Amino acid sequence: MLRQLKILEFTLSSLLRRKHKNLSLIAVYTFTIATLGSVLFLTHALKLEATGSLTTAPDLVIQRVAAGRHDLIPTKYAEVIKKLPGVESVTPRIWGYYYDSLIKANLTLVGTNSHQGKLDLLEGRLPNNPKECAIGIGVSKAFGPAIGDNLVLEDSKKSRIVFSITGIFRAESNLLTNDLVVLQEMALRDFFTMSPQLATDLVVQVHNQREVKTLAKKIKYHLPDTRPITREEILHTYDTLFNWRSGMMLAVAVAALIAFCILAWDKATGISAEEKQEIGILKAIGWETSDVLAVKFWEGLVISLTSFILGILAAWIHIFVFGAPALVPLLKGWSVLFPEFQLTPAVDFYQIFTLAFLTIVPYLACTVIPSWKTAVTDPEHVMRG
Amino acid sequence: MSSILIVEQLSRIYHRHQPDEIAALREISLQISAGEVVALTGPSGSGKTTLLSLLGCMSRPTSGNIQLRNRNVSKLPERFLAQIRRETFGFVFQQYHLLRDLSVLENVMLPLYPSNQPLGEMKKTAIKILEQFELAGMMKKKIKQLSGGEQQRIAISRALVTNPEIIIADEPTAHLDSELSQDLLQILAKLNQSGKTIIIATHDPGVYQSSLIQRRFNLRHGQLVEGQSS
């Protein structure tokens, strides 16, 4: 134990002796970990935001398709669906997008009865008359209003409609409520000039979860111009979307990692004449092979662990404090523009462990193995060069 | 005096069974007594350094035996050899082989790291040795800031810090002027008076003809050519 402590002390002083070389190595290593960690953190946080919000989503969403595109659906379709055995309820939803040129972002306008997910309010209440609205945190931050202030939206006739803000949504399901403006159903129909016979889509709850797919097929059979979407399909879409995007980013990041590994391997295998000489001297004056390897092991561990911790911290700060400025355009990239939103910090320890295993272990091997080759050679031979 | 080292039929062949095979030593036999000062002499390439490294357990012979205090060390595993090097031998290398980025004190402490001494004790032991060689004033200096003579004395301090029985010195005067060479011989004489066995490889007549040397082994092409001379 005492011997190991002394060897650790020697290692630290040895690292300090080559501080410029080691600091530059730590900088490259940290950057690699920070890049990989950022992709993992962001993907995981986005997936959690999305899937967390969608767990309370309806069993089925029925959209009408016209010319291959999503179109408004007649509310009378609800009557047809209700008659199918196994259907618990059918509710028409009113919602749509509103582009605000001032903040250069799309807002999602939803009717009070149309949001099926959890709508926890941070403060205030939901609107109970046509002149009121509740807003997401992103909208609140973008426009700057608080409860009691007014939100002005311009309808398709260029008329400016004033809504009084009665509530602000909690950031918990940030991804889905961030850009939300909730209005009373009739107020929203007026705003979108939408006929009472039409809805944006229909949400269907079923009695037995195992019948969801069968019901989707039946709805499609009875109403051929519809597209039934199951909750699993939405979750799968999110998963695929984020996995595909993170996969692309990881491919780039892994290339950086491989480059780093080659560099580390080159550095380690190309153990310098000076380092070889040092190992030879230590062996000649009575150090055992295990002592030399312990020095190299601690050296590798200190560098890789320091870099890993710094890299993970940098990734955390990049994603959850600064909002991932370097990656957001690539990973969030939706077809609509969102107001800025803050991700809820979430970490997958399995991913962190895997990343640690894939970066620390190879580096340690790169450091120890070439030194071992030198350390088992007769010191006389090593010192002669 | 009892023999501290007995060498029997010692050979060392490099690149064995290869086209560039070299027999650095061929069937050398000799004995060194405890407390003796011996010189291994001969021209460059005669096998002095090879013999010295075999005697100091820094490499293993191709054939033959080396007995250290009646224990055959020529076939011991590396970890036992490391322990023997640490506890029995003190090495002074031709190029000094100090770690240039370490301080004087750290260099002298190096052989003590694998020992059971706590760090504080190690420091005290190293400082004591440095004081004996009047080097305590420069213990914080880096090796690269020192002259050749100073580096030589630090190399000797490092060799003595474990209080070894046998000092092995390879061409210790090769980089010293005559005055510093005389100083070195005086240091070695003092060490011998304190009971240390000293083995010096040299081709400097100033060393092997000095009164310090009690016996001389002359090597040519890896063989003892003149036997032992007093």
PDB file of C-alpha atoms in Angstrom, chain A residues 60 62 81 84 87 204 214-228:
ATOM      1  CA  LEU A  60     -54.917   6.425 -31.812  1.00  0.00           C
ATOM      2  CA  ILE A  62     -56.958   9.756 -36.884  1.00  0.00           C
ATOM      3  CA  ILE A  81     -65.578   5.324 -35.440  1.00  0.00           C
ATOM      4  CA  LEU A  84     -66.774   0.179 -33.944  1.00  0.00           C
ATOM      5  CA  VAL A  87     -63.753   2.016 -29.053  1.00  0.00           C
ATOM      6  CA  VAL A 204     -59.470   7.632 -30.159  1.00  0.00           C
ATOM      7  CA  THR A 214     -56.868  -4.111 -35.301  1.00  0.00           C
ATOM      8  CA  LEU A 215     -58.980  -1.021 -34.712  1.00  0.00           C
ATOM      9  CA  ALA A 216     -56.589   1.085 -36.776  1.00  0.00           C
ATOM     10  CA  LYS A 217     -57.061  -1.369 -39.660  1.00  0.00           C
ATOM     11  CA  LYS A 218     -60.871  -1.292 -39.258  1.00  0.00           C
ATOM     12  CA  ILE A 219     -60.925   2.541 -39.259  1.00  0.00           C
ATOM     13  CA  LYS A 220     -58.811   2.588 -42.396  1.00  0.00           C
ATOM     14  CA  TYR A 221     -61.222   0.080 -43.972  1.00  0.00           C
ATOM     15  CA  HIS A 222     -64.351   2.090 -43.129  1.00  0.00           C
ATOM     16  CA  LEU A 223     -62.806   5.510 -43.778  1.00  0.00           C
ATOM     17  CA  PRO A 224     -60.245   4.977 -46.552  1.00  0.00           C
ATOM     18  CA  ASP A 225     -59.200   8.677 -46.715  1.00  0.00           C
ATOM     19  CA  THR A 226     -57.899   8.559 -43.128  1.00  0.00           C
ATOM     20  CA  ARG A 227     -54.528   7.711 -41.641  1.00  0.00           C
ATOM     21  CA  PRO A 228     -54.752   6.115 -38.186  1.00  0.00           C
TER      22      PRO A 228
END
